[in-house]
Short mmCIF file of C-alpha atoms in Angstrom, two decimals:
data_model
loop_
_atom_site.label_atom_id
_atom_site.label_comp_id
_atom_site.label_asym_id
_atom_site.label_seq_id
_atom_site.Cartn_x
_atom_site.Cartn_y
_atom_site.Cartn_z
CA UNK A 1 134.32 128.82 73.55
CA UNK A 2 131.38 126.46 73.19
CA UNK A 3 133.11 123.81 75.33
CA UNK A 4 133.84 126.33 78.05
CA UNK A 5 130.23 127.43 78.09
CA UNK A 6 129.11 123.80 78.32
CA UNK A 7 131.53 123.18 81.22
CA UNK A 8 130.22 126.26 83.04
CA UNK A 9 126.62 125.14 82.50
CA UNK A 10 127.47 121.68 83.79
CA UNK A 11 129.13 123.18 86.89
CA UNK A 12 126.10 125.40 87.54
CA UNK A 13 123.77 122.41 87.16
CA UNK A 14 125.90 120.33 89.55
CA UNK A 15 125.90 123.19 92.10
CA UNK A 16 122.11 123.46 91.79
CA UNK A 17 121.67 119.71 92.31
CA UNK A 18 124.00 119.74 95.34
CA UNK A 19 122.14 122.72 96.82
CA UNK A 20 118.79 120.97 96.35
CA UNK A 21 120.16 117.80 97.95
CA UNK A 22 121.55 119.74 100.90
CA UNK A 23 118.24 121.52 101.42
CA UNK A 24 116.13 118.36 101.18
CA UNK A 25 118.32 116.17 103.43
CA UNK A 26 116.17 115.04 106.37
CA UNK A 27 117.48 116.08 109.78
CA UNK A 28 118.95 113.47 112.11
CA UNK A 29 115.87 113.90 114.33
CA UNK A 30 113.59 113.01 111.44
CA UNK A 31 115.72 110.08 110.28
CA UNK A 32 115.73 108.47 113.73
CA UNK A 33 112.27 109.66 114.80
CA UNK A 34 109.24 107.63 115.80
CA UNK A 35 107.75 105.04 113.43
CA UNK A 36 104.07 105.90 113.20
CA UNK A 37 101.33 103.29 113.53
CA UNK A 38 97.96 104.88 112.76
CA UNK A 39 94.47 103.71 113.62
CA UNK A 40 91.11 104.87 114.83
CA UNK A 41 88.89 104.42 117.88
CA UNK A 42 87.47 100.96 118.49
CA UNK A 43 90.22 99.22 116.52
CA UNK A 44 93.26 97.63 118.12
CA UNK A 45 96.41 99.46 117.06
CA UNK A 46 99.47 97.20 117.20
CA UNK A 47 102.85 98.79 117.88
CA UNK A 48 106.14 96.95 118.45
CA UNK A 49 105.77 96.85 122.23
CA UNK A 50 102.05 97.23 122.97
CA UNK A 51 98.51 97.03 121.60
CA UNK A 52 96.15 99.96 122.25
CA UNK A 53 92.42 100.23 121.71
CA UNK A 54 90.76 103.57 122.51
CA UNK A 55 87.35 102.63 123.90
CA UNK A 56 85.90 105.94 124.91
CA UNK A 57 86.38 109.70 125.04
CA UNK A 58 84.52 111.78 127.64
CA UNK A 59 84.53 115.49 128.43
CA UNK A 60 83.97 117.22 131.75
CA UNK A 61 83.99 120.77 133.11
CA UNK A 62 85.57 119.71 136.37
CA UNK A 63 87.33 116.72 137.93
CA UNK A 64 86.84 115.60 141.50
CA UNK A 65 89.12 113.31 143.49
CA UNK A 66 89.80 112.41 147.08
CA UNK A 67 93.28 112.31 148.53
CA UNK A 68 94.23 112.03 152.20
CA UNK A 69 90.51 112.28 153.10
CA UNK A 70 90.17 115.64 151.38
CA UNK A 71 88.15 116.27 148.29
CA UNK A 72 89.88 118.24 145.56
CA UNK A 73 88.10 119.88 142.65
CA UNK A 74 89.99 120.79 139.50
CA UNK A 75 88.12 123.28 137.32
CA UNK A 76 89.25 124.57 133.94
CA UNK A 77 88.54 127.44 131.58
CA UNK A 78 88.70 124.88 128.76
CA UNK A 79 87.62 121.26 128.90
CA UNK A 80 88.85 118.13 130.60
CA UNK A 81 89.17 115.34 128.04
CA UNK A 82 89.23 111.80 129.46
CA UNK A 83 90.42 109.04 127.15
CA UNK A 84 89.87 105.39 128.17
CA UNK A 85 92.27 102.99 126.47
CA UNK A 86 92.68 99.23 126.69
CA UNK A 87 96.40 98.46 126.71
CA UNK A 88 98.30 95.20 126.45
CA UNK A 89 102.04 94.55 126.35
CA UNK A 90 103.31 92.25 123.62
CA UNK A 91 106.71 90.81 124.51
CA UNK A 92 107.72 92.37 127.85
CA UNK A 93 106.33 94.32 130.79
CA UNK A 94 106.37 98.08 130.15
CA UNK A 95 104.76 101.46 130.87
CA UNK A 96 102.89 103.48 128.30
CA UNK A 97 104.21 106.63 129.88
CA UNK A 98 103.74 109.15 127.14
CA UNK A 99 100.31 110.25 125.90
CA UNK A 100 99.35 113.46 124.13
CA UNK A 101 96.18 114.91 122.66
CA UNK A 102 96.96 116.55 119.34
CA UNK A 103 94.28 118.96 118.12
CA UNK A 104 93.27 119.70 114.54
CA UNK A 105 95.64 122.68 114.31
CA UNK A 106 98.53 120.64 115.66
CA UNK A 107 98.34 121.97 119.24
CA UNK A 108 99.79 119.25 121.40
CA UNK A 109 98.47 118.76 124.94
CA UNK A 110 100.52 116.58 127.28
CA UNK A 111 99.04 114.78 130.27
CA UNK A 112 97.90 117.37 132.77
CA UNK A 113 100.36 117.87 135.62
CA UNK A 114 97.61 119.52 137.68
CA UNK A 115 96.57 115.99 138.65
CA UNK A 116 99.94 114.94 140.03
CA UNK A 117 98.43 113.91 143.39
CA UNK A 118 95.23 112.41 141.99
CA UNK A 119 94.73 108.63 142.19
CA UNK A 120 95.80 106.41 139.31
CA UNK A 121 98.04 108.99 137.67
CA UNK A 122 101.26 106.98 137.51
CA UNK A 123 102.05 105.76 133.98
CA UNK A 124 100.04 102.57 133.42
CA UNK A 125 102.18 99.45 133.84
CA UNK A 126 101.16 96.71 131.43
CA UNK A 127 102.10 93.04 131.32
CA UNK A 128 102.11 90.59 128.38
CA UNK A 129 98.85 88.64 128.22
CA UNK A 130 97.08 90.89 130.76
CA UNK A 131 95.15 93.63 128.98
CA UNK A 132 94.09 96.47 131.27
CA UNK A 133 92.26 99.74 131.07
CA UNK A 134 93.96 103.09 131.58
CA UNK A 135 92.57 106.61 131.64
CA UNK A 136 94.49 109.62 130.36
CA UNK A 137 93.43 113.15 131.36
CA UNK A 138 94.09 116.22 129.23
CA UNK A 139 93.14 119.84 129.74
CA UNK A 140 92.33 121.16 126.29
CA UNK A 141 90.79 124.12 124.49
CA UNK A 142 87.17 123.47 123.39
CA UNK A 143 88.09 124.12 119.73
CA UNK A 144 90.67 121.26 119.81
CA UNK A 145 88.03 118.54 120.13
CA UNK A 146 87.03 117.66 116.56
CA UNK A 147 89.65 115.91 114.45
CA UNK A 148 91.99 115.24 117.38
CA UNK A 149 94.53 112.40 117.50
CA UNK A 150 95.88 110.56 120.55
CA UNK A 151 99.63 109.83 120.49
CA UNK A 152 100.87 106.96 122.68
CA UNK A 153 104.39 105.66 123.25
CA UNK A 154 106.59 104.13 125.94
CA UNK A 155 108.86 107.16 126.37
CA UNK A 156 108.92 110.81 125.41
CA UNK A 157 109.99 111.09 121.78
CA UNK A 158 110.63 107.45 120.82
CA UNK A 159 113.68 106.94 118.59
CA UNK A 160 113.26 104.40 115.80
CA UNK A 161 110.42 102.85 117.75
CA UNK A 162 106.72 102.85 117.14
CA UNK A 163 104.29 105.52 118.31
CA UNK A 164 100.54 104.91 118.07
CA UNK A 165 98.50 107.71 116.46
CA UNK A 166 94.82 107.03 117.10
CA UNK A 167 92.11 109.23 115.55
CA UNK A 168 89.56 110.25 118.17
CA UNK A 169 86.56 110.15 115.87
CA UNK A 170 83.73 108.82 118.08
CA UNK A 171 82.88 111.66 120.46
CA UNK A 172 79.96 111.80 122.90
CA UNK A 173 77.13 113.85 121.33
CA UNK A 174 73.75 114.96 122.63
CA UNK A 175 70.61 114.37 120.52
CA UNK A 176 71.02 117.78 118.85
CA UNK A 177 74.59 116.96 117.80
CA UNK A 178 76.25 119.21 120.39
CA UNK A 179 79.22 117.86 122.35
CA UNK A 180 78.12 116.04 125.51
CA UNK A 181 80.08 117.54 128.40
CA UNK A 182 79.62 116.25 131.95
CA UNK A 183 79.58 118.74 134.79
CA UNK A 184 81.77 116.61 137.05
CA UNK A 185 83.92 113.51 136.54
CA UNK A 186 84.67 111.56 139.74
CA UNK A 187 88.15 110.05 139.41
CA UNK A 188 87.91 107.82 142.51
CA UNK A 189 84.66 106.23 141.35
CA UNK A 190 86.17 105.65 137.90
CA UNK A 191 89.15 103.79 139.39
CA UNK A 192 86.90 101.49 141.42
CA UNK A 193 85.03 100.33 138.34
CA UNK A 194 88.09 99.76 136.14
CA UNK A 195 90.10 96.54 136.29
CA UNK B 1 148.58 113.83 69.45
CA UNK B 2 145.73 111.36 69.14
CA UNK B 3 147.97 108.53 70.33
CA UNK B 4 148.95 110.38 73.53
CA UNK B 5 145.30 111.26 74.17
CA UNK B 6 144.28 107.59 73.85
CA UNK B 7 147.09 106.56 76.19
CA UNK B 8 146.00 109.12 78.78
CA UNK B 9 142.36 108.12 78.61
CA UNK B 10 143.32 104.43 78.93
CA UNK B 11 145.33 105.28 82.09
CA UNK B 12 142.45 107.33 83.45
CA UNK B 13 140.01 104.51 82.81
CA UNK B 14 142.26 102.05 84.58
CA UNK B 15 142.54 104.29 87.65
CA UNK B 16 138.84 105.00 87.65
CA UNK B 17 138.18 101.24 87.72
CA UNK B 18 140.70 100.76 90.55
CA UNK B 19 139.18 103.65 92.53
CA UNK B 20 135.68 102.28 92.16
CA UNK B 21 136.85 98.85 93.31
CA UNK B 22 138.65 100.38 96.31
CA UNK B 23 135.53 102.38 97.17
CA UNK B 24 133.46 99.19 97.27
CA UNK B 25 135.99 97.65 99.66
CA UNK B 26 136.84 100.70 101.75
CA UNK B 27 133.35 102.06 102.43
CA UNK B 28 132.03 98.96 104.25
CA UNK B 29 135.41 98.61 105.97
CA UNK B 30 135.26 102.17 107.38
CA UNK B 31 131.62 101.66 108.41
CA UNK B 32 132.56 98.41 110.18
CA UNK B 33 135.52 99.98 112.01
CA UNK B 34 133.55 103.00 113.23
CA UNK B 35 130.51 100.96 114.28
CA UNK B 36 132.51 98.12 115.88
CA UNK B 37 132.27 99.41 119.44
CA UNK B 38 128.53 100.04 119.25
CA UNK B 39 127.86 96.66 117.62
CA UNK B 40 129.99 94.89 120.22
CA UNK B 41 128.23 96.67 123.08
CA UNK B 42 124.82 95.86 121.60
CA UNK B 43 125.67 92.21 120.95
CA UNK B 44 127.19 91.61 124.39
CA UNK B 45 124.72 93.78 126.32
CA UNK B 46 121.89 91.29 125.85
CA UNK B 47 120.81 88.11 127.60
CA UNK B 48 122.02 85.74 124.91
CA UNK B 49 123.79 82.79 126.48
CA UNK B 50 121.71 80.94 129.04
CA UNK B 51 123.02 78.88 131.94
CA UNK B 52 120.36 76.39 132.98
CA UNK B 53 120.15 75.75 136.72
CA UNK B 54 118.48 72.57 137.97
CA UNK B 55 115.84 72.81 140.73
CA UNK B 56 117.41 73.29 144.16
CA UNK B 57 120.92 73.88 142.80
CA UNK B 58 123.20 76.72 143.87
CA UNK B 59 125.22 78.65 141.33
CA UNK B 60 128.09 81.16 141.50
CA UNK B 61 127.23 84.25 139.47
CA UNK B 62 128.41 87.87 139.74
CA UNK B 63 130.41 87.41 142.95
CA UNK B 64 127.64 85.60 144.82
CA UNK B 65 126.12 82.13 145.25
CA UNK B 66 122.49 82.16 144.06
CA UNK B 67 119.78 79.74 145.06
CA UNK B 68 116.11 79.94 144.13
CA UNK B 69 114.62 79.15 147.54
CA UNK B 70 110.93 79.30 146.60
CA UNK B 71 108.76 80.22 143.64
CA UNK B 72 105.11 80.57 144.56
CA UNK B 73 101.98 81.72 142.76
CA UNK B 74 98.43 82.60 143.77
CA UNK B 75 95.42 83.83 141.74
CA UNK B 76 94.53 87.47 142.44
CA UNK B 77 91.08 89.09 142.52
CA UNK B 78 90.72 91.88 139.93
CA UNK B 79 90.43 95.49 141.08
CA UNK B 80 92.55 98.63 141.34
CA UNK B 81 95.83 97.94 139.56
CA UNK B 82 95.20 94.20 139.25
CA UNK B 83 93.68 93.29 135.86
CA UNK B 84 91.29 90.36 135.24
CA UNK B 85 92.75 86.87 135.03
CA UNK B 86 95.94 87.78 136.91
CA UNK B 87 98.19 85.50 138.91
CA UNK B 88 100.70 86.84 141.42
CA UNK B 89 104.10 85.12 141.40
CA UNK B 90 106.74 85.66 144.09
CA UNK B 91 110.34 84.53 143.65
CA UNK B 92 112.48 84.14 146.81
CA UNK B 93 116.25 83.83 146.52
CA UNK B 94 118.93 83.12 149.11
CA UNK B 95 122.11 84.77 147.91
CA UNK B 96 125.42 84.29 149.68
CA UNK B 97 127.79 87.18 149.01
CA UNK B 98 131.34 86.24 148.05
CA UNK B 99 132.60 89.57 146.70
CA UNK B 100 131.17 92.57 148.59
CA UNK B 101 131.44 94.94 145.59
CA UNK B 102 127.70 94.77 144.94
CA UNK B 103 127.46 98.19 143.19
CA UNK B 104 129.86 96.85 140.57
CA UNK B 105 128.88 93.18 140.40
CA UNK B 106 125.11 93.62 140.58
CA UNK B 107 124.75 96.67 138.34
CA UNK B 108 121.68 96.29 136.13
CA UNK B 109 120.43 93.36 138.22
CA UNK B 110 117.21 92.11 136.62
CA UNK B 111 115.12 89.23 137.85
CA UNK B 112 112.36 88.33 135.39
CA UNK B 113 109.96 85.57 134.41
CA UNK B 114 110.15 84.05 130.95
CA UNK B 115 107.83 81.78 128.98
CA UNK B 116 108.53 79.41 126.08
CA UNK B 117 107.65 82.08 123.49
CA UNK B 118 110.27 84.52 124.78
CA UNK B 119 107.81 86.83 126.57
CA UNK B 120 109.26 88.47 129.70
CA UNK B 121 107.53 89.72 132.83
CA UNK B 122 109.43 92.29 134.88
CA UNK B 123 108.95 92.82 138.65
CA UNK B 124 105.86 94.67 139.79
CA UNK B 125 105.07 96.70 142.92
CA UNK B 126 101.29 96.38 142.88
CA UNK B 127 101.13 93.20 145.01
CA UNK B 128 100.58 93.81 148.72
CA UNK B 129 103.31 91.59 150.22
CA UNK B 130 103.92 91.13 153.93
CA UNK B 131 106.95 93.01 155.29
CA UNK B 132 110.04 90.84 155.77
CA UNK B 133 113.80 91.32 155.74
CA UNK B 134 113.82 90.42 152.03
CA UNK B 135 114.71 93.16 149.57
CA UNK B 136 114.60 93.65 145.85
CA UNK B 137 117.68 92.94 143.81
CA UNK B 138 118.42 96.59 142.96
CA UNK B 139 117.89 97.88 146.50
CA UNK B 140 120.10 95.09 147.90
CA UNK B 141 123.02 96.64 145.99
CA UNK B 142 123.19 99.39 148.60
CA UNK B 143 122.52 97.18 151.63
CA UNK B 144 126.21 97.23 152.57
CA UNK B 145 126.26 93.43 152.78
CA UNK B 146 129.71 91.99 153.56
CA UNK B 147 131.34 88.90 152.05
CA UNK B 148 129.92 85.78 153.68
CA UNK B 149 126.52 87.33 154.42
CA UNK B 150 123.36 85.73 153.03
CA UNK B 151 120.76 88.07 151.53
CA UNK B 152 117.11 87.32 150.92
CA UNK B 153 116.06 88.68 147.56
CA UNK B 154 112.35 88.76 146.74
CA UNK B 155 110.60 89.93 143.57
CA UNK B 156 106.91 89.85 142.74
CA UNK B 157 105.32 89.54 139.31
CA UNK B 158 101.90 89.87 137.73
CA UNK B 159 101.28 87.29 135.00
CA UNK B 160 98.31 85.76 133.13
CA UNK B 161 96.88 82.68 134.90
CA UNK B 162 97.09 80.36 131.89
CA UNK B 163 100.83 81.06 131.42
CA UNK B 164 101.88 81.06 135.09
CA UNK B 165 102.58 77.36 135.69
CA UNK B 166 105.10 77.11 132.84
CA UNK B 167 107.12 80.23 133.67
CA UNK B 168 110.78 80.19 134.68
CA UNK B 169 112.87 82.73 136.56
CA UNK B 170 115.89 84.39 134.98
CA UNK B 171 118.63 86.48 136.62
CA UNK B 172 120.85 88.80 134.66
CA UNK B 173 123.61 91.21 135.73
CA UNK B 174 125.13 93.84 133.43
CA UNK B 175 128.72 92.69 134.10
CA UNK B 176 127.90 89.06 133.31
CA UNK B 177 126.06 89.68 130.05
CA UNK B 178 125.65 88.05 127.56
CA UNK B 179 125.45 85.20 130.14
CA UNK B 180 122.36 84.88 132.31
CA UNK B 181 120.78 82.31 134.63
CA UNK B 182 117.55 80.40 134.10
CA UNK B 183 116.17 78.28 136.92
CA UNK B 184 114.34 75.05 136.03
CA UNK B 185 111.85 75.31 138.89
CA UNK B 186 108.24 76.23 137.96
CA UNK B 187 105.92 78.19 140.28
CA UNK B 188 104.01 76.22 142.91
CA UNK B 189 100.36 77.14 143.54
CA UNK B 190 99.56 78.34 147.08
CA UNK B 191 96.30 79.78 148.40
#
């Protein structure tokens, strides 16, 4: 009787362990997901394929650009966030085609597709030994500014490859501590000054 | 009773040992058999075995005769999509077609520049080049060129000035991998 009880207990314990293992098994997506490389603004973040250094974050209420001799204004009910990054390829030419602004509550903003025809909006091509500046534009909610993180990678959802997560912790502030938001950001002028 | 029990447990122990041993052999074997195709594709789908081509030589590769006709470089002023300290390099090939199945033979055609540390520069489109009858390797696939025709293949690159003079051109085609070509010629400075 005692042995039977012990066997039953052992079986129950084994079932419990198996259940726990089944529940805690990481999904395939998680097992083969991106390998995170974290850093903060002003520091070079080294991933397998590229180095990234976020130099500056700016905010604007509207963007202005010229295309085919016509000026286009893009307004927003939120904020335009402009992130300037110095990028450099490590071993081969590549594009850093995927960038997202991830807010403090985990809201993820992809590059704005409202700027599809604006100048300089193709994914920045980078070459080994030739660092260059790139600007990424996001349309975000004003409450997603503090504690945000920039995610950068070569493709959407890298598999078993690195993804840079850079804390955006140096934001433009006015003397009273309020966020410094420009009225207008001129995209054409910005391209002329950036090599 | 006790004797039979001992005998049974000795048999069990023996089989448990054998099973464990088989597990150690069989598990890696099964993993190797199932992963063989992927490993083979990965190992052979890379530029691994180089064929060095002397300056001025012609070489048969992927159903065509390749010759690096000219490799020129010029410093570029920074601005727009051109970063500081950049050198433009243009590689010009004359390629005589022997087998007209270009979509098959030239699939995955990649012309690149390589330095001594293994860094690779892929073709760029940011250089303003004069219009000619030369085309890029991938677009030449659909040119409808017949056997015997000679194609002009031209690719442009953006590289750092200090590395430019030591770079070498490589050509790789998916069907020929792991073999690829590397031309001995270095870029010549033009103004």
